[in-house]
Short mmCIF file of C-alpha atoms in Angstrom, two decimals:
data_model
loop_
_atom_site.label_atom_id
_atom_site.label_comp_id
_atom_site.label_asym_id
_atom_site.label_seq_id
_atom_site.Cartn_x
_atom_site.Cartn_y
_atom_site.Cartn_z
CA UNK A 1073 46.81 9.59 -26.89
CA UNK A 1074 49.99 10.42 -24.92
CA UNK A 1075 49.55 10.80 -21.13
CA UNK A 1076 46.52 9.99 -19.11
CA UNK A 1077 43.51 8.49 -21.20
CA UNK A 1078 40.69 7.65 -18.82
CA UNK A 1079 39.17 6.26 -22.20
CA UNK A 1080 42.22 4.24 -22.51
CA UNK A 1081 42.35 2.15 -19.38
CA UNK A 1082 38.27 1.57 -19.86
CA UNK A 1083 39.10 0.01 -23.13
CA UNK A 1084 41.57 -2.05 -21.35
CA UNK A 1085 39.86 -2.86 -18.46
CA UNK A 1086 36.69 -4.12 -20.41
CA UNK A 1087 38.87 -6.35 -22.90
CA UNK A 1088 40.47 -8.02 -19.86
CA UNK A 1089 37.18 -8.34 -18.80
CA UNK A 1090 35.60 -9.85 -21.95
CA UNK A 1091 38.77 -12.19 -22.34
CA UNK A 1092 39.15 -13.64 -18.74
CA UNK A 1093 36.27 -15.86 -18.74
CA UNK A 1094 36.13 -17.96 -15.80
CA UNK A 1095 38.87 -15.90 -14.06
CA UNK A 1096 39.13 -13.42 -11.25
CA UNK A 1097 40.55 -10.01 -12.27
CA UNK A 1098 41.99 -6.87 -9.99
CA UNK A 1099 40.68 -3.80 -11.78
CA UNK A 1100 44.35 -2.07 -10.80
CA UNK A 1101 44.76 0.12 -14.36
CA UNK A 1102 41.52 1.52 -12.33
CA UNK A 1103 42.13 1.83 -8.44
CA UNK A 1104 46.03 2.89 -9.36
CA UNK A 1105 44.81 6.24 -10.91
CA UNK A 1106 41.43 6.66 -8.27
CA UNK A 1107 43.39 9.20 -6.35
CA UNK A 1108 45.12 10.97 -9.07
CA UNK A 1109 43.20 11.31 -11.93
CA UNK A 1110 39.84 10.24 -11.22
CA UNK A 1111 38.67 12.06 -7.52
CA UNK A 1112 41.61 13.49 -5.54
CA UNK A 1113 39.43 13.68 -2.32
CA UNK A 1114 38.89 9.78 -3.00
CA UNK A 1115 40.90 8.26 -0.25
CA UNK A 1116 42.15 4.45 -0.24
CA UNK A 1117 40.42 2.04 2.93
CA UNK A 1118 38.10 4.54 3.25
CA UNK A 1119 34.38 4.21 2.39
CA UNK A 1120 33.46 6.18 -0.94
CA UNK A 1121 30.17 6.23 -3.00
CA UNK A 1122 29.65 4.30 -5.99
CA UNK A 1123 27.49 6.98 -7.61
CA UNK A 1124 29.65 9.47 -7.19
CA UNK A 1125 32.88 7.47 -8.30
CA UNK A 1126 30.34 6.92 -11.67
CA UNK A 1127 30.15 10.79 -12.18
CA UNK A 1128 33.99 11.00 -11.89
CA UNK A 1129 34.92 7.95 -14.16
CA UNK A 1130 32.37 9.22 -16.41
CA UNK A 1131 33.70 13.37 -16.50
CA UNK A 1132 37.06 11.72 -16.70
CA UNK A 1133 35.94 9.63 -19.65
CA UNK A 1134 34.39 13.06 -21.02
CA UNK A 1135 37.66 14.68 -20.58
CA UNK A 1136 40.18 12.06 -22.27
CA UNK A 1137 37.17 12.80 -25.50
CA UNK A 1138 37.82 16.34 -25.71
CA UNK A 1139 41.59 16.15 -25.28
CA UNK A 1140 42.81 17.47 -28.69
CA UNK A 1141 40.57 19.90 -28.67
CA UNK A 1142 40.50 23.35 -26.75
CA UNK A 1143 38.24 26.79 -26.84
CA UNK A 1144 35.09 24.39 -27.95
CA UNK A 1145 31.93 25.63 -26.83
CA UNK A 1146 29.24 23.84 -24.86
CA UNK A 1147 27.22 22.29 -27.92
CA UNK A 1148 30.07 21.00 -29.55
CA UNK A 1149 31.64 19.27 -26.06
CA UNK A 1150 28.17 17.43 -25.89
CA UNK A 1151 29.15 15.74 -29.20
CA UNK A 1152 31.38 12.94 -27.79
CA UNK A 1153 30.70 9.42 -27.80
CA UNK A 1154 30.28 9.68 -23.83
CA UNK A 1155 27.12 11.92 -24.20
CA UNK A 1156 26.10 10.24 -27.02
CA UNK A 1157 25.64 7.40 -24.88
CA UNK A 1158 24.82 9.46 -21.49
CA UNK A 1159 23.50 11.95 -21.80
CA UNK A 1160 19.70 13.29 -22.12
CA UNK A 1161 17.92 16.48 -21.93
CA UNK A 1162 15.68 17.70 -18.96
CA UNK A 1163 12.99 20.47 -19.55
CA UNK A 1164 11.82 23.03 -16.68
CA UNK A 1165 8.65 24.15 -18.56
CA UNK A 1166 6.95 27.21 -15.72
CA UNK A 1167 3.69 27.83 -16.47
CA UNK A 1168 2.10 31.33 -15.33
CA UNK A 1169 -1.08 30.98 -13.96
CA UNK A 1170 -2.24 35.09 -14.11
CA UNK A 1171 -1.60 35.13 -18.39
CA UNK A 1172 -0.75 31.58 -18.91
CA UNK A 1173 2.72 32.50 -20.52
CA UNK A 1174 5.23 29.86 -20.89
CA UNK A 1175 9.00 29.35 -20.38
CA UNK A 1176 11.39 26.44 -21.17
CA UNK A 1177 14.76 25.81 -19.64
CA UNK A 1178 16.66 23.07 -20.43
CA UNK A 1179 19.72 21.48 -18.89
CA UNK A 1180 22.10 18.27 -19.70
CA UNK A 1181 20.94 15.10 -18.53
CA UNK A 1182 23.08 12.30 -17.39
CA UNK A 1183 21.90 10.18 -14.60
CA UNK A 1184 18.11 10.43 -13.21
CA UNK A 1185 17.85 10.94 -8.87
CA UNK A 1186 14.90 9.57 -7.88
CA UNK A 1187 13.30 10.52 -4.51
CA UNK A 1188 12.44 6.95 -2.55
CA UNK A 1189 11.09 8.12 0.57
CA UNK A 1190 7.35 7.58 -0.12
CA UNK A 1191 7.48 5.56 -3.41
CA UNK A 1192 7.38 1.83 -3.79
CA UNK A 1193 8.66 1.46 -6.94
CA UNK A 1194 11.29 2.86 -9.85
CA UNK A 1195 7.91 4.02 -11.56
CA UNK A 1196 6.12 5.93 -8.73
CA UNK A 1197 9.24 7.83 -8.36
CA UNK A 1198 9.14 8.51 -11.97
CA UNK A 1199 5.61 10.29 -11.49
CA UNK A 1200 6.29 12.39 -8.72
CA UNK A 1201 9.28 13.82 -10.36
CA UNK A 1202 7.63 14.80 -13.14
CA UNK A 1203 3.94 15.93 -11.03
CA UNK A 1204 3.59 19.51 -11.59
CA UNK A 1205 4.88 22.33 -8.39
CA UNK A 1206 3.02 25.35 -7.60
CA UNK A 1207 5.30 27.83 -6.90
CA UNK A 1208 3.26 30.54 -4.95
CA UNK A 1209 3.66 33.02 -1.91
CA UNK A 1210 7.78 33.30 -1.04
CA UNK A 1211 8.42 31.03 -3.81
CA UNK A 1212 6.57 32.72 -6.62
CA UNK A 1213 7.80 33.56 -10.32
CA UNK A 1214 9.03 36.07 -11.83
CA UNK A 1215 6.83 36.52 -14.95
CA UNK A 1216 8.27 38.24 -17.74
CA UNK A 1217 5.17 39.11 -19.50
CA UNK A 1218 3.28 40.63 -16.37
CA UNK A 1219 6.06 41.98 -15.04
CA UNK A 1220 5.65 41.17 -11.61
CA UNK A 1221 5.86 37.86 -8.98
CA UNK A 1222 2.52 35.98 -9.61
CA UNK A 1223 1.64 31.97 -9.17
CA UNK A 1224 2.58 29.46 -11.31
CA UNK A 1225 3.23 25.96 -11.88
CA UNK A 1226 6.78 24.34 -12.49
CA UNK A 1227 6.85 20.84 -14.17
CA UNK A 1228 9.95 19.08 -15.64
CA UNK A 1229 9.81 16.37 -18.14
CA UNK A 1230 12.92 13.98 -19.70
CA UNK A 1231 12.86 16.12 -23.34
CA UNK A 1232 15.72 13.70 -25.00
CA UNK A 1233 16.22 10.36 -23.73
CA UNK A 1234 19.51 8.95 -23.34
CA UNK A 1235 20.82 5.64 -24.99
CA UNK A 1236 21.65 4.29 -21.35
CA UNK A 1237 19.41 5.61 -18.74
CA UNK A 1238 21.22 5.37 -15.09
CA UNK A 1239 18.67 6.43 -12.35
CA UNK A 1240 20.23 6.74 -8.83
CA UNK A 1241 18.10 5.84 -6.05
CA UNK A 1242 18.29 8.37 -3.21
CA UNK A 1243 19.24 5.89 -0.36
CA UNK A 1244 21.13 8.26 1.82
CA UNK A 1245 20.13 11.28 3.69
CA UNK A 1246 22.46 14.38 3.66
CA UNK A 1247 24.17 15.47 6.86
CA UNK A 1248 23.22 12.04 8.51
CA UNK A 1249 24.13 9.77 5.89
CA UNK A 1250 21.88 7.47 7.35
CA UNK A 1251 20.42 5.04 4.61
CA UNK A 1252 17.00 4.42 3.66
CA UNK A 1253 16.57 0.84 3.67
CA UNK A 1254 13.33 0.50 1.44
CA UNK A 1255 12.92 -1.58 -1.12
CA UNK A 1256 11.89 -0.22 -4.24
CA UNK A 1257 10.37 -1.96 -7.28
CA UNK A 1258 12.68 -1.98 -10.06
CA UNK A 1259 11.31 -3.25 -13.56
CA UNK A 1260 12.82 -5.29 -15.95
CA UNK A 1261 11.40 -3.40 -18.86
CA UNK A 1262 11.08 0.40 -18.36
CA UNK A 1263 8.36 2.45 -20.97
CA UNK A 1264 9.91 5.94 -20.61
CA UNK A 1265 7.43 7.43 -22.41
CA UNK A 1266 4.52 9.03 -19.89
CA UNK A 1267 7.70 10.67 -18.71
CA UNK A 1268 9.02 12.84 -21.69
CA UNK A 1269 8.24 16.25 -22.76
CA UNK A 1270 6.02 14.70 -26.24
CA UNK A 1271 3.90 12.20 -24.39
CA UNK A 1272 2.21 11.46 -27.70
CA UNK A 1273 4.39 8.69 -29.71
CA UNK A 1274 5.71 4.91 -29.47
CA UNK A 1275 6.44 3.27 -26.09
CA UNK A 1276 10.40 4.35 -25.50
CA UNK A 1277 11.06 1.04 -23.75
CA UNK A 1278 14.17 0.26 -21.70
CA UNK A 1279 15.76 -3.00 -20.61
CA UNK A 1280 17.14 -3.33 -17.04
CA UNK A 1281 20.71 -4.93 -17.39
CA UNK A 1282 22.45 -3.98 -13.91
CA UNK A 1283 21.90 -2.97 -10.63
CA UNK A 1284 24.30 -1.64 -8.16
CA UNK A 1285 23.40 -2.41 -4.11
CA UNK A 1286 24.98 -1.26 -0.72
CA UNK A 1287 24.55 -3.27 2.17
CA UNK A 1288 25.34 -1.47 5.33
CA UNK A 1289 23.44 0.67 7.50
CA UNK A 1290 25.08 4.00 6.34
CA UNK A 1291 27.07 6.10 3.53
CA UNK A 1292 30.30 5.67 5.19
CA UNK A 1293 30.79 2.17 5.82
CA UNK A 1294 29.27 -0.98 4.20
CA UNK A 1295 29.76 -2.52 0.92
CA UNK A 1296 29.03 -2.72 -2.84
CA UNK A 1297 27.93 -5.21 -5.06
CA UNK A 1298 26.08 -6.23 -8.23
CA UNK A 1299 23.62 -8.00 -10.08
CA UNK A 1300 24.00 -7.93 -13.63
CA UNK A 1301 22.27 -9.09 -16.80
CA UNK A 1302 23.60 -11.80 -19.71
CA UNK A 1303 23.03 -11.04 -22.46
CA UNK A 1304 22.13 -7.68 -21.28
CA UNK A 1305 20.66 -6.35 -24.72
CA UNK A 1306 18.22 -9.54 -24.80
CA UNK A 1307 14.07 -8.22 -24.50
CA UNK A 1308 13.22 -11.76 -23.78
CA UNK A 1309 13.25 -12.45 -20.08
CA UNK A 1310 14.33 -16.32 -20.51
CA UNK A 1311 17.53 -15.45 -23.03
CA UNK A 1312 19.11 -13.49 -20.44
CA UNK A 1313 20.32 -14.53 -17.15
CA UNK A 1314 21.10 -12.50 -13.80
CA UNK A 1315 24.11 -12.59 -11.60
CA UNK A 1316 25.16 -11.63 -8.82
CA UNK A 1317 28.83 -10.31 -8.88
CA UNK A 1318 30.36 -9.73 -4.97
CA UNK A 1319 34.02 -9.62 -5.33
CA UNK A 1320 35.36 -13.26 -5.96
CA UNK A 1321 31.78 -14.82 -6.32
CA UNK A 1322 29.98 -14.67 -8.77
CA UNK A 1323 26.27 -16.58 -8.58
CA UNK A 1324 23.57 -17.33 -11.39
CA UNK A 1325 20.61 -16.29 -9.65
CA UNK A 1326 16.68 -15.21 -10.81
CA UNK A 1327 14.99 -12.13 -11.62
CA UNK A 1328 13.10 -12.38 -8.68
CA UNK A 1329 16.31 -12.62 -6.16
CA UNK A 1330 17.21 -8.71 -7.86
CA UNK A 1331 13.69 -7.74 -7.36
CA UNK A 1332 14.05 -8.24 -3.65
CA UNK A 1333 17.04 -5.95 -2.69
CA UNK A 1334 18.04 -2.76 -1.71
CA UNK A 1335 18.72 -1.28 -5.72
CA UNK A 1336 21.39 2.14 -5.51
CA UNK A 1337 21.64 2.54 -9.27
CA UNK A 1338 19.96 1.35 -12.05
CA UNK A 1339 21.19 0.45 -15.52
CA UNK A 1340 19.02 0.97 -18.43
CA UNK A 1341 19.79 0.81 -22.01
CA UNK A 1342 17.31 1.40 -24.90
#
């Protein structure tokens, strides 16, 4: 592809990657395009977020796909290898509770937020996104088959799970950007399944194979870091090992050392 190829300098990147064992390596094909290509509001020395630098590598990624192509509609452009990978669907089922009517919505899924502020762990999140909400009084529904505002219930479930599952805790509050500093439970092997639209079936199990951390006290200063998994496709707790990746240093560490910090994204692949 001639011109910019966000697909292009990934490929790159993870070959120098996969043959600089033992060495250090300056993503540059990466930070030299950040402000350009990627996110022009990105600014360099300046605190950005990880998550959102994820979305933009990732819509980038999604754009460098579709590059030959033009006038495709919305079903085909979710054909590329990037939602393939990515992305999931999300159903909004409403439920009226006058003539018990239902209606589905469903929208693109391609990272999970999960709301930390009064769970203790990845999977307690999981359950109060997907607890059912009354919507009543100001906040009542529409119903098409009564044909006026009544009660009902709204309740979304994961209705196609993605190949790689990235959840993003929500560690900082809007107009403060003050971070919560919890720690949540993160497991190493993720059953997806009380969480889906079809509830009936086979476990839909997920492997944990990297987390992303800030340390800092807010969203616009700190710093990121890593621990990953090796090999990270391994089901078997003692064939894969954890490390922690901070810059330069890179340390062999346990299971239990990544259970103990402040997670920002998760990294889950089926």
């Amino acid at each position: 592809q001639e011109g910019f190829c966000m697909m292009c300098i990934m490929e790159a990147h993870v070959n120098q990657v996969l043959y600089s064992s033992g060495s250090t390596i300056r993503p540059t094909a990466v930070s030299s395009v950040l402000t350009v290509r990627i996110e022009q509001h990105f600014r360099p020395d300046r605190q950005e977020d990880a998550h959102e630098f994820l979305h933009c590598t990732v819509d980038a990624m999604q754009t460098a796909c579709l590059s030959r192509s033009s006038n495709l509609d919305i079903s085909s452009q979710e054909t590329t290898i990037i939602h393939q990978i990515f992305e999931g669907f999300l159903r909004s089922r409403v439920t009226c509770l006058s003539c018990r009517a239902v209606s589905n919505s469903y929208e693109a899924l391609l990272n999970v937020p999960l709301d930390i502020k009064a769970a203790s762990s990845v999977t307690t999140a999981l359950e109060d996104s997907v607890k059912p909400e009354q919507l009543s009084g100001e906040n009542a529904y529409k119903c098409g088959k009564c044909d006026k505002m009544v009660a009902a219930f709204k309740r979304f479930t994961v209705h196609r799970s993605p190949r790689v599952l990235t959840a993003c805790l929500k560690r900082f509050e809007g107009f403060t950007g003050r971070k919560i500093s919890t720690v949540v439970e993160c497991p190493e092997y993720l059953d997806l399944q009380p969480y889906v639209s079809q509830t009936a079936g086979e476990p839909l199990l997920y492997t944990l194979y990297a987390v992303l951390l800030h340390s800092g006290v807010s969203s616009r200063a700190g710093h990121y870091f890593c621990y990953t998994k090796y090999p990270y496709l391994s089901m078997q707790a003692s064939n894969g090992l954890w490390y922690k990746m901070n810059d330069e240093s890179v340390d062999a560490c346990g299971f239990n050392t990544v259970l103990g910090q402040q997670a920002y994204l998760l990294f889950y692949v089926r």
